[in-house]
């Protein structure tokens, strides 16, 4: 087994509304989990940016993680129409200036939708700088993610938490939208990675844990023990995320 470098693309930190007592809470808890599961670094967003205010949570995220090289910041974004965030090009320029290379959207929880009228300017600004956009599959229909990817072909769209039983819906969309990617924490069918790689290659699967809600063990095990080439394993474990960032 190669010495894989794991980079988690899906991790939420910070105080949240509800927490099971066994879930990690402090940054020290997360670092301990990273050590236990041999995860080199994680792309992280803040619970306050999802549950309270995206702008406040994004800035709190930067204060809390500081210059920790194991914690890579991701901002939760909104369209600018209500004045809660800066206009799209200004927002993206600030993100890049602060070293934020990834965005996350909650179209259902934050009631933004995905229409061109509401989000077109935001998606175009992210696309212009090739900033990957992460969206939880529970927040939209798969066809809606496809429409975003189709309208913005240079925008990497990463669907998080897609379950293995969606393949019959998902595969036709992946065939038509090469900028559509998946994270792995829920994609745990028997030999699922092998089937995916056979159809689409390994460059569109990103190791993700969904910490603090899930244990990293299953996603890590799938990457290590599926019947894949060593290069495919390296792609999934971390190289794909680093390339997108």
mmCIF file of C-alpha atoms in Angstrom:
data_model
loop_
_atom_site.group_PDB
_atom_site.id
_atom_site.type_symbol
_atom_site.label_atom_id
_atom_site.label_comp_id
_atom_site.label_asym_id
_atom_site.label_seq_id
_atom_site.Cartn_x
_atom_site.Cartn_y
_atom_site.Cartn_z
ATOM 1 C CA UNK A 1 0.000 0.000 0.000
ATOM 2 C CA UNK A 2 1.524 3.386 -0.979
ATOM 3 C CA UNK A 3 2.028 6.173 1.502
ATOM 4 C CA UNK A 4 -0.952 8.251 0.346
ATOM 5 C CA UNK A 5 -1.273 11.950 1.096
ATOM 6 C CA UNK A 6 -4.900 12.514 2.119
ATOM 7 C CA UNK A 7 -6.432 15.974 1.763
ATOM 8 C CA UNK A 8 -10.020 16.248 2.980
ATOM 9 C CA UNK A 9 -12.233 18.378 0.709
ATOM 10 C CA UNK A 10 -15.283 18.459 3.000
ATOM 11 C CA UNK A 11 -14.901 19.493 6.629
ATOM 12 C CA UNK A 12 -16.882 21.928 8.781
ATOM 13 C CA UNK A 13 -15.323 23.418 11.924
ATOM 14 C CA UNK A 14 -16.601 25.785 14.598
ATOM 15 C CA UNK A 15 -19.299 25.939 17.258
ATOM 16 C CA UNK A 16 -22.617 24.720 15.859
ATOM 17 C CA UNK A 17 -26.233 24.547 16.937
ATOM 18 C CA UNK A 18 -26.241 20.857 17.741
ATOM 19 C CA UNK A 19 -23.359 18.490 18.426
ATOM 20 C CA UNK A 20 -23.256 14.868 19.489
ATOM 21 C CA UNK A 21 -20.933 14.549 22.473
ATOM 22 C CA UNK A 22 -18.598 12.203 20.542
ATOM 23 C CA UNK A 23 -18.100 14.553 17.596
ATOM 24 C CA UNK A 24 -14.980 16.739 17.392
ATOM 25 C CA UNK A 25 -15.597 20.225 18.719
ATOM 26 C CA UNK A 26 -12.355 22.159 19.094
ATOM 27 C CA UNK A 27 -9.591 22.594 16.544
ATOM 28 C CA UNK A 28 -7.477 20.355 18.755
ATOM 29 C CA UNK A 29 -10.137 17.638 18.352
ATOM 30 C CA UNK A 30 -10.028 17.957 14.574
ATOM 31 C CA UNK A 31 -6.233 17.859 14.525
ATOM 32 C CA UNK A 32 -6.334 14.709 16.648
ATOM 33 C CA UNK A 33 -8.697 13.094 14.117
ATOM 34 C CA UNK A 34 -6.417 14.154 11.266
ATOM 35 C CA UNK A 35 -3.498 12.534 13.067
ATOM 36 C CA UNK A 36 -5.414 9.318 13.792
ATOM 37 C CA UNK A 37 -6.613 8.926 10.186
ATOM 38 C CA UNK A 38 -3.374 10.244 8.674
ATOM 39 C CA UNK A 39 -4.997 13.211 6.919
ATOM 40 C CA UNK A 40 -2.427 15.812 5.940
ATOM 41 C CA UNK A 41 -4.806 18.780 5.630
ATOM 42 C CA UNK A 42 -8.446 19.709 5.147
ATOM 43 C CA UNK A 43 -10.463 22.290 3.250
ATOM 44 C CA UNK A 44 -12.654 23.787 5.982
ATOM 45 C CA UNK A 45 -15.655 26.101 6.252
ATOM 46 C CA UNK A 46 -17.226 27.443 9.437
ATOM 47 C CA UNK A 47 -20.495 26.288 11.002
ATOM 48 C CA UNK A 48 -21.452 29.913 11.650
ATOM 49 C CA UNK A 49 -21.271 30.597 7.914
ATOM 50 C CA UNK A 50 -23.919 27.938 7.339
ATOM 51 C CA UNK A 51 -26.085 28.300 10.426
ATOM 52 C CA UNK A 52 -25.913 32.043 11.157
ATOM 53 C CA UNK A 53 -24.330 34.492 8.693
ATOM 54 C CA UNK A 54 -22.041 33.562 5.787
ATOM 55 C CA UNK A 55 -20.054 36.790 5.923
ATOM 56 C CA UNK A 56 -19.605 36.662 9.701
ATOM 57 C CA UNK A 57 -18.748 32.946 9.625
ATOM 58 C CA UNK A 58 -16.208 33.379 6.830
ATOM 59 C CA UNK A 59 -14.309 36.046 8.734
ATOM 60 C CA UNK A 60 -14.535 34.067 11.953
ATOM 61 C CA UNK A 61 -13.054 31.112 10.068
ATOM 62 C CA UNK A 62 -9.954 33.077 9.087
ATOM 63 C CA UNK A 63 -9.463 34.309 12.649
ATOM 64 C CA UNK A 64 -9.828 30.848 14.144
ATOM 65 C CA UNK A 65 -7.593 28.895 11.766
ATOM 66 C CA UNK A 66 -4.905 31.588 11.530
ATOM 67 C CA UNK A 67 -1.918 30.389 9.544
ATOM 68 C CA UNK A 68 -2.352 26.676 10.363
ATOM 69 C CA UNK A 69 -1.057 24.920 7.200
ATOM 70 C CA UNK A 70 -3.355 21.930 7.817
ATOM 71 C CA UNK A 71 -6.537 24.029 7.576
ATOM 72 C CA UNK A 72 -7.298 25.453 4.133
ATOM 73 C CA UNK A 73 -10.097 28.072 4.182
ATOM 74 C CA UNK A 74 -13.300 27.804 2.189
ATOM 75 C CA UNK A 75 -15.901 30.579 2.154
ATOM 76 C CA UNK A 76 -19.650 30.108 2.089
ATOM 77 C CA UNK A 77 -20.951 32.506 -0.554
ATOM 78 C CA UNK A 78 -24.198 34.287 -1.424
ATOM 79 C CA UNK A 79 -25.389 36.326 -4.399
ATOM 80 C CA UNK A 80 -24.986 40.049 -3.764
ATOM 81 C CA UNK A 81 -28.564 41.195 -4.440
ATOM 82 C CA UNK A 82 -29.594 41.578 -0.768
ATOM 83 C CA UNK A 83 -26.415 43.369 0.266
ATOM 84 C CA UNK A 84 -25.278 40.614 2.595
ATOM 85 C CA UNK A 85 -22.125 40.090 0.534
ATOM 86 C CA UNK A 86 -20.093 42.212 -1.829
ATOM 87 C CA UNK A 87 -20.760 42.107 -5.592
ATOM 88 C CA UNK A 88 -19.420 38.929 -7.127
ATOM 89 C CA UNK A 89 -16.197 40.211 -8.696
ATOM 90 C CA UNK A 90 -15.327 42.167 -5.557
ATOM 91 C CA UNK A 91 -16.074 39.141 -3.379
ATOM 92 C CA UNK A 92 -13.878 36.845 -5.474
ATOM 93 C CA UNK A 93 -11.032 39.375 -5.485
ATOM 94 C CA UNK A 94 -11.187 39.564 -1.678
ATOM 95 C CA UNK A 95 -11.227 35.778 -1.385
ATOM 96 C CA UNK A 96 -8.124 35.432 -3.520
ATOM 97 C CA UNK A 97 -6.405 38.251 -1.670
ATOM 98 C CA UNK A 98 -6.982 36.401 1.603
ATOM 99 C CA UNK A 99 -5.836 33.049 0.247
ATOM 100 C CA UNK A 100 -9.336 31.539 -0.031
ATOM 101 C CA UNK A 101 -9.367 29.259 -3.078
ATOM 102 C CA UNK A 102 -12.725 27.479 -2.740
ATOM 103 C CA UNK A 103 -16.387 28.409 -2.309
ATOM 104 C CA UNK A 104 -19.436 26.622 -0.933
ATOM 105 C CA UNK A 105 -23.101 27.380 -1.575
ATOM 106 C CA UNK A 106 -26.225 26.293 0.324
ATOM 107 C CA UNK A 107 -28.989 26.977 -2.204
ATOM 108 C CA UNK A 108 -31.725 25.360 -0.091
ATOM 109 C CA UNK A 109 -30.717 26.288 3.452
ATOM 110 C CA UNK A 110 -29.932 29.884 2.438
ATOM 111 C CA UNK A 111 -32.835 30.138 -0.020
ATOM 112 C CA UNK A 112 -30.694 31.404 -2.894
ATOM 113 C CA UNK A 113 -31.730 28.843 -5.471
ATOM 114 C CA UNK A 114 -29.486 28.327 -8.487
ATOM 115 C CA UNK A 115 -31.181 30.344 -11.183
ATOM 116 C CA UNK A 116 -29.114 32.464 -13.595
ATOM 117 C CA UNK A 117 -31.028 35.509 -12.394
ATOM 118 C CA UNK A 118 -30.055 34.927 -8.742
ATOM 119 C CA UNK A 119 -26.634 33.302 -9.038
ATOM 120 C CA UNK A 120 -25.388 33.871 -12.580
ATOM 121 C CA UNK A 121 -23.058 36.752 -11.719
ATOM 122 C CA UNK A 122 -21.610 34.841 -8.761
ATOM 123 C CA UNK A 123 -20.999 31.696 -10.794
ATOM 124 C CA UNK A 124 -19.431 33.701 -13.618
ATOM 125 C CA UNK A 125 -17.024 35.443 -11.232
ATOM 126 C CA UNK A 126 -15.981 32.123 -9.669
ATOM 127 C CA UNK A 127 -15.642 30.584 -13.119
ATOM 128 C CA UNK A 128 -13.404 33.404 -14.357
ATOM 129 C CA UNK A 129 -10.863 32.521 -11.646
ATOM 130 C CA UNK A 130 -11.492 28.748 -11.758
ATOM 131 C CA UNK A 131 -12.518 28.712 -8.088
ATOM 132 C CA UNK A 132 -14.189 25.359 -7.333
ATOM 133 C CA UNK A 133 -17.757 25.512 -6.042
ATOM 134 C CA UNK A 134 -18.851 22.865 -3.521
ATOM 135 C CA UNK A 135 -22.549 22.080 -3.021
ATOM 136 C CA UNK A 136 -24.100 19.412 -0.792
ATOM 137 C CA UNK A 137 -26.254 16.994 -2.776
ATOM 138 C CA UNK A 138 -28.975 17.369 -0.119
ATOM 139 C CA UNK A 139 -29.261 21.035 -1.127
ATOM 140 C CA UNK A 140 -30.388 20.485 -4.731
ATOM 141 C CA UNK A 141 -31.543 18.077 -7.397
ATOM 142 C CA UNK A 142 -28.760 16.423 -9.377
ATOM 143 C CA UNK A 143 -30.111 17.902 -12.594
ATOM 144 C CA UNK A 144 -29.784 21.385 -11.070
ATOM 145 C CA UNK A 145 -26.074 20.801 -10.423
ATOM 146 C CA UNK A 146 -25.717 19.639 -14.010
ATOM 147 C CA UNK A 147 -27.370 22.817 -15.304
ATOM 148 C CA UNK A 148 -24.923 24.962 -13.339
ATOM 149 C CA UNK A 149 -21.979 22.952 -14.685
ATOM 150 C CA UNK A 150 -23.338 23.117 -18.238
ATOM 151 C CA UNK A 151 -23.885 26.903 -18.150
ATOM 152 C CA UNK A 152 -20.411 27.466 -16.649
ATOM 153 C CA UNK A 153 -18.103 24.903 -18.277
ATOM 154 C CA UNK A 154 -14.903 26.346 -16.750
ATOM 155 C CA UNK A 155 -16.331 26.281 -13.208
ATOM 156 C CA UNK A 156 -15.376 23.129 -11.258
ATOM 157 C CA UNK A 157 -18.543 21.993 -9.454
ATOM 158 C CA UNK A 158 -18.058 19.482 -6.633
ATOM 159 C CA UNK A 159 -21.138 17.605 -5.440
ATOM 160 C CA UNK A 160 -20.732 16.480 -1.825
ATOM 161 C CA UNK A 161 -22.579 13.575 -0.248
ATOM 162 C CA UNK A 162 -23.877 11.807 -3.357
ATOM 163 C CA UNK A 163 -24.928 8.282 -2.421
ATOM 164 C CA UNK A 164 -24.019 5.286 -4.534
ATOM 165 C CA UNK A 165 -27.652 4.550 -5.432
ATOM 166 C CA UNK A 166 -27.795 7.708 -7.574
ATOM 167 C CA UNK A 167 -25.550 6.306 -10.327
ATOM 168 C CA UNK A 168 -28.375 5.786 -12.809
ATOM 169 C CA UNK A 169 -29.269 9.465 -12.550
ATOM 170 C CA UNK A 170 -25.729 10.696 -12.104
ATOM 171 C CA UNK A 171 -23.773 8.966 -14.861
ATOM 172 C CA UNK A 172 -25.614 10.613 -17.791
ATOM 173 C CA UNK A 173 -24.941 14.014 -16.218
ATOM 174 C CA UNK A 174 -21.251 13.270 -15.652
ATOM 175 C CA UNK A 175 -20.933 12.197 -19.290
ATOM 176 C CA UNK A 176 -22.223 15.589 -20.451
ATOM 177 C CA UNK A 177 -20.540 17.849 -17.891
ATOM 178 C CA UNK A 178 -16.797 17.122 -17.533
ATOM 179 C CA UNK A 179 -16.465 19.892 -14.911
ATOM 180 C CA UNK A 180 -18.772 18.025 -12.504
ATOM 181 C CA UNK A 181 -16.950 16.238 -9.639
ATOM 182 C CA UNK A 182 -17.906 14.157 -6.581
ATOM 183 C CA UNK A 183 -16.611 13.933 -3.057
ATOM 184 C CA UNK A 184 -16.429 10.437 -1.587
ATOM 185 C CA UNK A 185 -17.839 10.288 1.948
ATOM 186 C CA UNK A 186 -21.263 8.911 0.919
ATOM 187 C CA UNK A 187 -20.153 7.134 -2.250
ATOM 188 C CA UNK A 188 -19.576 3.765 -0.605
ATOM 189 C CA UNK A 189 -21.143 1.062 -2.729
ATOM 190 C CA UNK A 190 -19.173 -2.157 -3.276
ATOM 191 C CA UNK A 191 -16.422 -1.358 -5.821
ATOM 192 C CA UNK A 192 -17.983 2.052 -6.427
ATOM 193 C CA UNK A 193 -14.685 3.793 -7.133
ATOM 194 C CA UNK A 194 -13.643 1.108 -9.576
ATOM 195 C CA UNK A 195 -16.841 1.540 -11.594
ATOM 196 C CA UNK A 196 -16.566 5.324 -11.492
ATOM 197 C CA UNK A 197 -12.929 5.338 -12.615
ATOM 198 C CA UNK A 198 -13.690 2.898 -15.406
ATOM 199 C CA UNK A 199 -16.326 5.292 -16.779
ATOM 200 C CA UNK A 200 -14.872 8.722 -16.021
ATOM 201 C CA UNK A 201 -11.271 8.378 -14.856
ATOM 202 C CA UNK A 202 -10.005 9.176 -11.369
ATOM 203 C CA UNK A 203 -9.586 12.951 -11.753
ATOM 204 C CA UNK A 204 -13.183 13.743 -10.729
ATOM 205 C CA UNK A 205 -13.344 11.954 -7.347
ATOM 206 C CA UNK A 206 -12.194 13.914 -4.273
ATOM 207 C CA UNK A 207 -11.570 12.389 -0.858
ATOM 208 C CA UNK A 208 -14.034 13.938 1.571
ATOM 209 C CA UNK A 209 -14.954 12.972 5.128
ATOM 210 C CA UNK A 210 -17.928 15.182 6.079
ATOM 211 C CA UNK A 211 -16.314 15.774 9.463
ATOM 212 C CA UNK A 212 -17.661 16.356 12.083
ATOM 213 C CA UNK A 213 -20.822 14.478 11.034
ATOM 214 C CA UNK A 214 -19.108 11.298 9.768
ATOM 215 C CA UNK A 215 -16.025 9.278 10.578
ATOM 216 C CA UNK A 216 -13.230 9.462 7.967
ATOM 217 C CA UNK A 217 -12.577 5.731 8.210
ATOM 218 C CA UNK A 218 -14.871 4.415 5.468
ATOM 219 C CA UNK A 219 -13.845 6.966 2.834
ATOM 220 C CA UNK A 220 -10.199 6.391 3.637
ATOM 221 C CA UNK A 221 -10.631 2.616 3.453
ATOM 222 C CA UNK A 222 -12.317 2.835 0.037
ATOM 223 C CA UNK A 223 -9.449 4.890 -1.356
ATOM 224 C CA UNK A 224 -6.852 2.475 0.006
ATOM 225 C CA UNK A 225 -8.428 -0.867 -0.879
ATOM 226 C CA UNK A 226 -10.480 -0.480 -4.044
ATOM 227 C CA UNK A 227 -8.813 -2.212 -7.024
ATOM 228 C CA UNK A 228 -7.243 0.934 -8.514
ATOM 229 C CA UNK A 229 -3.878 1.930 -9.868
ATOM 230 C CA UNK A 230 -1.567 3.712 -7.466
ATOM 231 C CA UNK A 231 -1.868 6.884 -9.543
ATOM 232 C CA UNK A 232 -5.671 6.718 -9.300
ATOM 233 C CA UNK A 233 -5.384 6.365 -5.527
ATOM 234 C CA UNK A 234 -3.142 9.424 -5.334
ATOM 235 C CA UNK A 235 -5.558 11.419 -7.471
ATOM 236 C CA UNK A 236 -8.516 10.616 -5.212
ATOM 237 C CA UNK A 237 -6.671 10.920 -1.897
ATOM 238 C CA UNK A 238 -5.494 14.461 -2.465
ATOM 239 C CA UNK A 239 -4.029 15.378 -5.835
ATOM 240 C CA UNK A 240 -7.395 16.227 -7.391
ATOM 241 C CA UNK A 241 -8.222 18.690 -4.622
ATOM 242 C CA UNK A 242 -4.796 20.306 -4.781
ATOM 243 C CA UNK A 243 -5.110 20.664 -8.556
ATOM 244 C CA UNK A 244 -8.499 22.387 -8.236
ATOM 245 C CA UNK A 245 -7.130 24.743 -5.579
#
